[in-house]
Amino acid sequence: GNSVTQMEGPVTLSEEAFLTINCTYTATGYPSLFWYVQYPGEGLQLLLKATKADDKGSNKGFEATYRKETTSFHLEKGSVQVSDSAVYFCALSDPYNQGGKLIFGQGTELSVKP
Amino acid sequence: DSGVTQTPKHLITATGQRVTLRCSPRSGDLSVYWYQQSLDQGLQFLIQYYNGEERAKGNILERFSAQQFPDLHSELNLSSLELGDSALYFCASNRGIGGTNYGYTFGSGTRLTVV
């Protein structure tokens, strides 16, 4: 079945450092890919998405490119801030399988120090 | 405020008891999804409803059940509770059946503690 694998955390960075969180997926169809962010004590918020191969999603300085050849959707940000500290979830949704429900990776905790 | 409302925010109950978690989807959204988030299992999909009908089932235990009412709010019923049921329960909603073009909007969750 479909699945998502993320790099394990926690990831600890200094402010203004470059961020990469790796995400790879397994899917039988043509999924859409998402990054969600969860701040402490809150629900998940959609950060960005890409619906087809080679699409780049971007938001708030974060970017991720849908790479079908490597089945990856790595999250990047050029310069992180303390306020980016949160848990980041990669997810996929395949509308032609499993009702389009979101399947999540295990989450990667990011801690940014001043 | 995401527009998805979950109540209660916190719930503490004893083993063997039954609880009901409530979710009101964002205005205009027809689909409701329930997820369980625990430290060891991560985010697990439980069940999906679309316009009152069950559409997909995930790793939902037989002790758990859900329904979506005509006004589109949904309730998740957890019975014969065990310590291992302690988790955050999230509800999410979107406009259609698939999430591709609409995304999902999550509520802030209900934290269930079983003692």
PDB file of C-alpha atoms in Angstrom:
ATOM      1  CA  GLY A   1       0.000   0.000   0.000  1.00  0.00           C
ATOM      2  CA  ASN A   2       0.896   3.655  -0.075  1.00  0.00           C
ATOM      3  CA  SER A   3       3.355   4.912   2.501  1.00  0.00           C
ATOM      4  CA  VAL A   4       5.544   7.875   3.426  1.00  0.00           C
ATOM      5  CA  THR A   5       8.964   7.816   5.066  1.00  0.00           C
ATOM      6  CA  GLN A   6      10.586  10.861   6.634  1.00  0.00           C
ATOM      7  CA  MET A   7      13.986  11.415   8.135  1.00  0.00           C
ATOM      8  CA  GLU A   8      14.031  10.949  11.849  1.00  0.00           C
ATOM      9  CA  GLY A   9      14.277  13.872  14.180  1.00  0.00           C
ATOM     10  CA  PRO A  10      14.817  15.827  16.146  1.00  0.00           C
ATOM     11  CA  VAL A  11      16.647  18.208  13.853  1.00  0.00           C
ATOM     12  CA  THR A  12      18.383  21.033  15.692  1.00  0.00           C
ATOM     13  CA  LEU A  13      19.613  24.063  13.759  1.00  0.00           C
ATOM     14  CA  SER A  14      20.858  27.541  14.493  1.00  0.00           C
ATOM     15  CA  GLU A  15      18.884  30.509  13.257  1.00  0.00           C
ATOM     16  CA  GLU A  16      19.537  31.333   9.580  1.00  0.00           C
ATOM     17  CA  ALA A  17      20.807  27.825   8.824  1.00  0.00           C
ATOM     18  CA  PHE A  18      19.670  25.875   5.761  1.00  0.00           C
ATOM     19  CA  LEU A  19      17.007  23.253   6.342  1.00  0.00           C
ATOM     20  CA  THR A  20      16.365  19.997   4.529  1.00  0.00           C
ATOM     21  CA  ILE A  21      13.891  17.399   5.729  1.00  0.00           C
ATOM     22  CA  ASN A  22      13.879  14.312   3.565  1.00  0.00           C
ATOM     23  CA  CYS A  23      10.671  12.606   2.518  1.00  0.00           C
ATOM     24  CA  THR A  24      10.214   9.618   0.215  1.00  0.00           C
ATOM     25  CA  TYR A  25       7.012   7.887  -0.711  1.00  0.00           C
ATOM     26  CA  THR A  26       5.621   4.660  -2.084  1.00  0.00           C
ATOM     27  CA  ALA A  27       2.443   4.833  -4.111  1.00  0.00           C
ATOM     28  CA  THR A  28       0.723   2.693  -6.699  1.00  0.00           C
ATOM     29  CA  GLY A  29      -1.084   5.567  -8.383  1.00  0.00           C
ATOM     30  CA  TYR A  30      -0.360   9.245  -8.983  1.00  0.00           C
ATOM     31  CA  PRO A  31      -0.565  10.855  -5.567  1.00  0.00           C
ATOM     32  CA  SER A  32      -0.561  14.465  -4.527  1.00  0.00           C
ATOM     33  CA  LEU A  33       2.093  15.336  -1.964  1.00  0.00           C
ATOM     34  CA  PHE A  34       1.860  17.640   1.016  1.00  0.00           C
ATOM     35  CA  TRP A  35       3.846  19.097   3.864  1.00  0.00           C
ATOM     36  CA  TYR A  36       1.965  19.885   7.047  1.00  0.00           C
ATOM     37  CA  VAL A  37       3.324  21.685  10.103  1.00  0.00           C
ATOM     38  CA  GLN A  38       2.227  21.226  13.696  1.00  0.00           C
ATOM     39  CA  TYR A  39       3.159  23.893  16.218  1.00  0.00           C
ATOM     40  CA  PRO A  40       3.133  22.956  19.903  1.00  0.00           C
ATOM     41  CA  GLY A  41      -0.375  22.426  21.222  1.00  0.00           C
ATOM     42  CA  GLU A  42      -2.017  23.004  17.862  1.00  0.00           C
ATOM     43  CA  GLY A  43      -3.482  21.023  15.001  1.00  0.00           C
ATOM     44  CA  LEU A  44      -1.848  20.429  11.657  1.00  0.00           C
ATOM     45  CA  GLN A  45      -1.656  23.238   9.127  1.00  0.00           C
ATOM     46  CA  LEU A  46      -1.072  22.785   5.424  1.00  0.00           C
ATOM     47  CA  LEU A  47       2.321  24.262   4.561  1.00  0.00           C
ATOM     48  CA  LEU A  48       2.568  23.452   0.851  1.00  0.00           C
ATOM     49  CA  LYS A  49       1.497  20.929  -1.738  1.00  0.00           C
ATOM     50  CA  ALA A  50       2.284  19.596  -5.208  1.00  0.00           C
ATOM     51  CA  THR A  51      -0.174  17.675  -7.329  1.00  0.00           C
ATOM     52  CA  LYS A  52       1.964  16.293 -10.160  1.00  0.00           C
ATOM     53  CA  ALA A  53       5.527  15.398 -11.048  1.00  0.00           C
ATOM     54  CA  ASP A  54       7.998  18.310 -11.212  1.00  0.00           C
ATOM     55  CA  ASP A  55       5.564  20.653  -9.471  1.00  0.00           C
ATOM     56  CA  LYS A  56       7.176  22.854  -6.829  1.00  0.00           C
ATOM     57  CA  GLY A  57       5.142  23.825  -3.805  1.00  0.00           C
ATOM     58  CA  SER A  58       6.212  26.869  -1.832  1.00  0.00           C
ATOM     59  CA  ASN A  59       5.009  28.897   1.129  1.00  0.00           C
ATOM     60  CA  LYS A  60       6.587  31.082   3.829  1.00  0.00           C
ATOM     61  CA  GLY A  61      10.071  30.484   2.410  1.00  0.00           C
ATOM     62  CA  PHE A  62       9.660  26.700   2.398  1.00  0.00           C
ATOM     63  CA  GLU A  63       9.868  24.751  -0.861  1.00  0.00           C
ATOM     64  CA  ALA A  64       9.490  21.165  -1.990  1.00  0.00           C
ATOM     65  CA  THR A  65       9.647  19.646  -5.477  1.00  0.00           C
ATOM     66  CA  TYR A  66       7.684  16.550  -6.504  1.00  0.00           C
ATOM     67  CA  ARG A  67      10.316  14.169  -7.919  1.00  0.00           C
ATOM     68  CA  LYS A  68       8.677  11.124  -9.475  1.00  0.00           C
ATOM     69  CA  GLU A  69      11.968   9.555 -10.572  1.00  0.00           C
ATOM     70  CA  THR A  70      13.268   9.453  -7.001  1.00  0.00           C
ATOM     71  CA  THR A  71       9.815   9.271  -5.351  1.00  0.00           C
ATOM     72  CA  SER A  72      10.802  12.161  -3.108  1.00  0.00           C
ATOM     73  CA  PHE A  73       9.365  15.421  -1.819  1.00  0.00           C
ATOM     74  CA  HIS A  74      12.099  16.947   0.334  1.00  0.00           C
ATOM     75  CA  LEU A  75      11.310  20.100   2.300  1.00  0.00           C
ATOM     76  CA  GLU A  76      13.837  22.941   2.168  1.00  0.00           C
ATOM     77  CA  LYS A  77      14.210  26.423   3.559  1.00  0.00           C
ATOM     78  CA  GLY A  78      17.147  28.681   2.992  1.00  0.00           C
ATOM     79  CA  SER A  79      17.218  30.442   6.347  1.00  0.00           C
ATOM     80  CA  VAL A  80      15.255  29.106   9.308  1.00  0.00           C
ATOM     81  CA  GLN A  81      13.917  31.178  12.165  1.00  0.00           C
ATOM     82  CA  VAL A  82      13.178  30.306  15.775  1.00  0.00           C
ATOM     83  CA  SER A  83       9.494  30.567  14.903  1.00  0.00           C
ATOM     84  CA  ASP A  84       9.889  27.629  12.488  1.00  0.00           C
ATOM     85  CA  SER A  85      10.353  25.263  15.433  1.00  0.00           C
ATOM     86  CA  ALA A  86       7.592  22.686  15.022  1.00  0.00           C
ATOM     87  CA  VAL A  87       6.912  19.157  13.843  1.00  0.00           C
ATOM     88  CA  TYR A  88       6.769  18.723  10.074  1.00  0.00           C
ATOM     89  CA  PHE A  89       4.768  15.965   8.414  1.00  0.00           C
ATOM     90  CA  CYS A  90       5.069  14.778   4.853  1.00  0.00           C
ATOM     91  CA  ALA A  91       1.883  13.231   3.466  1.00  0.00           C
ATOM     92  CA  LEU A  92       0.368  11.848   0.310  1.00  0.00           C
ATOM     93  CA  SER A  93      -3.150  11.589  -0.989  1.00  0.00           C
ATOM     94  CA  ASP A  94      -4.141   9.332  -3.818  1.00  0.00           C
ATOM     95  CA  PRO A  95      -7.664  10.174  -4.966  1.00  0.00           C
ATOM     96  CA  TYR A  96      -7.896   6.992  -6.997  1.00  0.00           C
ATOM     97  CA  ASN A  97      -7.038   4.782  -4.100  1.00  0.00           C
ATOM     98  CA  GLN A  98      -8.174   4.645  -0.520  1.00  0.00           C
ATOM     99  CA  GLY A  99     -10.683   7.447  -0.903  1.00  0.00           C
ATOM    100  CA  GLY A 100      -8.089  10.164  -1.144  1.00  0.00           C
ATOM    101  CA  LYS A 101      -7.295  10.072   2.532  1.00  0.00           C
ATOM    102  CA  LEU A 102      -4.005  11.542   3.690  1.00  0.00           C
ATOM    103  CA  ILE A 103      -1.266   9.117   4.622  1.00  0.00           C
ATOM    104  CA  PHE A 104       1.355  10.702   6.866  1.00  0.00           C
ATOM    105  CA  GLY A 105       4.981  10.113   7.568  1.00  0.00           C
ATOM    106  CA  GLN A 106       6.040   9.822  11.170  1.00  0.00           C
ATOM    107  CA  GLY A 107       6.889  13.507  11.509  1.00  0.00           C
ATOM    108  CA  THR A 108      10.194  15.317  11.980  1.00  0.00           C
ATOM    109  CA  GLU A 109      10.671  17.641  14.893  1.00  0.00           C
ATOM    110  CA  LEU A 110      12.615  20.802  14.113  1.00  0.00           C
ATOM    111  CA  SER A 111      14.175  22.917  16.833  1.00  0.00           C
ATOM    112  CA  VAL A 112      15.766  26.227  15.849  1.00  0.00           C
ATOM    113  CA  LYS A 113      18.060  27.878  18.384  1.00  0.00           C
ATOM    114  CA  PRO A 114      18.765  31.633  18.426  1.00  0.00           C
TER     115      PRO A 114
ATOM    116  CA  ASP B   1      -9.063  29.512  13.962  1.00  0.00           C
ATOM    117  CA  SER B   2      -9.022  26.908  11.203  1.00  0.00           C
ATOM    118  CA  GLY B   3     -12.801  26.706  10.946  1.00  0.00           C
ATOM    119  CA  VAL B   4     -12.880  23.096  12.141  1.00  0.00           C
ATOM    120  CA  THR B   5     -14.138  22.907  15.712  1.00  0.00           C
ATOM    121  CA  GLN B   6     -13.429  20.004  18.004  1.00  0.00           C
ATOM    122  CA  THR B   7     -14.833  19.514  21.478  1.00  0.00           C
ATOM    123  CA  PRO B   8     -13.841  18.880  24.124  1.00  0.00           C
ATOM    124  CA  LYS B   9     -10.203  19.963  24.005  1.00  0.00           C
ATOM    125  CA  HIS B  10      -9.211  17.716  26.873  1.00  0.00           C
ATOM    126  CA  LEU B  11     -10.817  14.615  28.299  1.00  0.00           C
ATOM    127  CA  ILE B  12      -9.707  12.456  31.195  1.00  0.00           C
ATOM    128  CA  THR B  13     -11.573   9.247  31.831  1.00  0.00           C
ATOM    129  CA  ALA B  14     -11.139   5.835  33.395  1.00  0.00           C
ATOM    130  CA  THR B  15     -10.513   2.516  31.721  1.00  0.00           C
ATOM    131  CA  GLY B  16     -13.657   0.774  30.576  1.00  0.00           C
ATOM    132  CA  GLN B  17     -15.565   3.993  30.050  1.00  0.00           C
ATOM    133  CA  ARG B  18     -17.091   5.405  26.896  1.00  0.00           C
ATOM    134  CA  VAL B  19     -16.558   8.893  25.475  1.00  0.00           C
ATOM    135  CA  THR B  20     -17.803  10.896  22.519  1.00  0.00           C
ATOM    136  CA  LEU B  21     -15.659  13.353  20.602  1.00  0.00           C
ATOM    137  CA  ARG B  22     -17.343  15.948  18.456  1.00  0.00           C
ATOM    138  CA  CYS B  23     -16.238  17.692  15.275  1.00  0.00           C
ATOM    139  CA  SER B  24     -17.864  20.504  13.302  1.00  0.00           C
ATOM    140  CA  PRO B  25     -16.317  20.801   9.843  1.00  0.00           C
ATOM    141  CA  ARG B  26     -15.429  24.044   8.110  1.00  0.00           C
ATOM    142  CA  SER B  27     -18.404  25.698   6.464  1.00  0.00           C
ATOM    143  CA  GLY B  28     -19.036  24.169   3.044  1.00  0.00           C
ATOM    144  CA  ASP B  29     -16.926  21.056   3.659  1.00  0.00           C
ATOM    145  CA  LEU B  30     -18.696  17.751   3.124  1.00  0.00           C
ATOM    146  CA  SER B  31     -15.966  15.303   4.102  1.00  0.00           C
ATOM    147  CA  VAL B  32     -14.813  14.629   7.639  1.00  0.00           C
ATOM    148  CA  TYR B  33     -11.768  12.560   8.510  1.00  0.00           C
ATOM    149  CA  TRP B  34     -10.732  11.282  11.935  1.00  0.00           C
ATOM    150  CA  TYR B  35      -7.110  10.681  12.853  1.00  0.00           C
ATOM    151  CA  GLN B  36      -5.428   9.375  15.981  1.00  0.00           C
ATOM    152  CA  GLN B  37      -2.016  10.755  16.921  1.00  0.00           C
ATOM    153  CA  SER B  38       0.077   8.878  19.435  1.00  0.00           C
ATOM    154  CA  LEU B  39       3.778   8.902  20.196  1.00  0.00           C
ATOM    155  CA  ASP B  40       4.389   5.320  19.104  1.00  0.00           C
ATOM    156  CA  GLN B  41       2.012   5.091  16.126  1.00  0.00           C
ATOM    157  CA  GLY B  42       2.214   8.597  14.692  1.00  0.00           C
ATOM    158  CA  LEU B  43      -0.814   9.887  12.770  1.00  0.00           C
ATOM    159  CA  GLN B  44      -3.180   7.056  11.954  1.00  0.00           C
ATOM    160  CA  PHE B  45      -6.231   7.438   9.749  1.00  0.00           C
ATOM    161  CA  LEU B  46      -9.341   6.092  11.426  1.00  0.00           C
ATOM    162  CA  ILE B  47     -12.361   6.797   9.264  1.00  0.00           C
ATOM    163  CA  GLN B  48     -13.828   9.150   6.643  1.00  0.00           C
ATOM    164  CA  TYR B  49     -17.380  10.341   6.088  1.00  0.00           C
ATOM    165  CA  TYR B  50     -18.700  12.184   3.072  1.00  0.00           C
ATOM    166  CA  ASN B  51     -22.063  13.902   3.252  1.00  0.00           C
ATOM    167  CA  GLY B  52     -23.303  11.536   5.911  1.00  0.00           C
ATOM    168  CA  GLU B  53     -21.987   8.289   4.470  1.00  0.00           C
ATOM    169  CA  GLU B  54     -18.931   6.301   5.444  1.00  0.00           C
ATOM    170  CA  ARG B  55     -16.387   6.430   2.597  1.00  0.00           C
ATOM    171  CA  ALA B  56     -13.192   4.878   3.876  1.00  0.00           C
ATOM    172  CA  LYS B  57     -12.018   3.012   6.912  1.00  0.00           C
ATOM    173  CA  GLY B  58      -8.530   2.807   8.274  1.00  0.00           C
ATOM    174  CA  ASN B  59      -7.085   1.331  11.422  1.00  0.00           C
ATOM    175  CA  ILE B  60     -10.196   1.843  13.492  1.00  0.00           C
ATOM    176  CA  LEU B  61     -10.799  -0.563  16.326  1.00  0.00           C
ATOM    177  CA  GLU B  62     -14.142  -2.321  16.675  1.00  0.00           C
ATOM    178  CA  ARG B  63     -14.577  -0.532  20.011  1.00  0.00           C
ATOM    179  CA  PHE B  64     -14.609   2.741  18.104  1.00  0.00           C
ATOM    180  CA  SER B  65     -17.408   4.010  15.897  1.00  0.00           C
ATOM    181  CA  ALA B  66     -18.305   7.244  14.182  1.00  0.00           C
ATOM    182  CA  GLN B  67     -21.105   8.923  12.340  1.00  0.00           C
ATOM    183  CA  GLN B  68     -21.808  12.105  10.420  1.00  0.00           C
ATOM    184  CA  PHE B  69     -25.110  13.828  10.990  1.00  0.00           C
ATOM    185  CA  PRO B  70     -27.344  15.714   8.505  1.00  0.00           C
ATOM    186  CA  ASP B  71     -25.845  19.026   9.633  1.00  0.00           C
ATOM    187  CA  LEU B  72     -22.446  17.492   8.713  1.00  0.00           C
ATOM    188  CA  HIS B  73     -20.991  17.472  12.199  1.00  0.00           C
ATOM    189  CA  SER B  74     -19.384  14.208  13.167  1.00  0.00           C
ATOM    190  CA  GLU B  75     -18.947  12.257  16.371  1.00  0.00           C
ATOM    191  CA  LEU B  76     -16.342   9.655  17.221  1.00  0.00           C
ATOM    192  CA  ASN B  77     -17.411   7.226  19.914  1.00  0.00           C
ATOM    193  CA  LEU B  78     -14.750   5.353  21.859  1.00  0.00           C
ATOM    194  CA  SER B  79     -15.903   2.597  24.189  1.00  0.00           C
ATOM    195  CA  SER B  80     -14.357   0.094  26.619  1.00  0.00           C
ATOM    196  CA  LEU B  81     -11.434   2.454  26.838  1.00  0.00           C
ATOM    197  CA  GLU B  82      -7.956   1.145  27.488  1.00  0.00           C
ATOM    198  CA  LEU B  83      -4.806   2.934  28.608  1.00  0.00           C
ATOM    199  CA  GLY B  84      -3.440   2.592  25.080  1.00  0.00           C
ATOM    200  CA  ASP B  85      -6.271   4.678  23.687  1.00  0.00           C
ATOM    201  CA  SER B  86      -4.727   7.762  25.253  1.00  0.00           C
ATOM    202  CA  ALA B  87      -3.853   9.993  22.316  1.00  0.00           C
ATOM    203  CA  LEU B  88      -4.680  13.149  20.426  1.00  0.00           C
ATOM    204  CA  TYR B  89      -7.694  12.714  18.173  1.00  0.00           C
ATOM    205  CA  PHE B  90      -7.888  15.050  15.213  1.00  0.00           C
ATOM    206  CA  CYS B  91     -10.723  15.797  12.907  1.00  0.00           C
ATOM    207  CA  ALA B  92     -10.110  17.234   9.445  1.00  0.00           C
ATOM    208  CA  SER B  93     -12.478  18.355   6.740  1.00  0.00           C
ATOM    209  CA  ASN B  94     -12.473  19.187   3.047  1.00  0.00           C
ATOM    210  CA  ARG B  95     -14.982  19.906   0.332  1.00  0.00           C
ATOM    211  CA  GLY B  96     -14.863  16.701  -1.664  1.00  0.00           C
ATOM    212  CA  ILE B  97     -14.065  13.069  -1.471  1.00  0.00           C
ATOM    213  CA  GLY B  98     -10.443  13.337  -2.483  1.00  0.00           C
ATOM    214  CA  GLY B  99      -7.957  15.702  -0.940  1.00  0.00           C
ATOM    215  CA  THR B 100      -5.950  16.545  -4.017  1.00  0.00           C
ATOM    216  CA  ASN B 101      -7.238  19.935  -4.962  1.00  0.00           C
ATOM    217  CA  TYR B 102      -8.848  21.059  -1.778  1.00  0.00           C
ATOM    218  CA  GLY B 103      -6.412  20.114   0.951  1.00  0.00           C
ATOM    219  CA  TYR B 104      -7.491  19.277   4.418  1.00  0.00           C
ATOM    220  CA  THR B 105      -8.279  21.635   7.277  1.00  0.00           C
ATOM    221  CA  PHE B 106      -7.527  20.232  10.699  1.00  0.00           C
ATOM    222  CA  GLY B 107      -9.089  21.024  14.025  1.00  0.00           C
ATOM    223  CA  SER B 108      -6.941  21.583  17.097  1.00  0.00           C
ATOM    224  CA  GLY B 109      -7.687  18.114  18.422  1.00  0.00           C
ATOM    225  CA  THR B 110      -9.058  16.438  21.521  1.00  0.00           C
ATOM    226  CA  ARG B 111      -6.491  15.119  23.960  1.00  0.00           C
ATOM    227  CA  LEU B 112      -7.823  11.949  25.545  1.00  0.00           C
ATOM    228  CA  THR B 113      -6.181  10.596  28.660  1.00  0.00           C
ATOM    229  CA  VAL B 114      -7.320   7.230  29.957  1.00  0.00           C
ATOM    230  CA  VAL B 115      -6.319   6.529  33.555  1.00  0.00           C
TER     231      VAL B 115
END
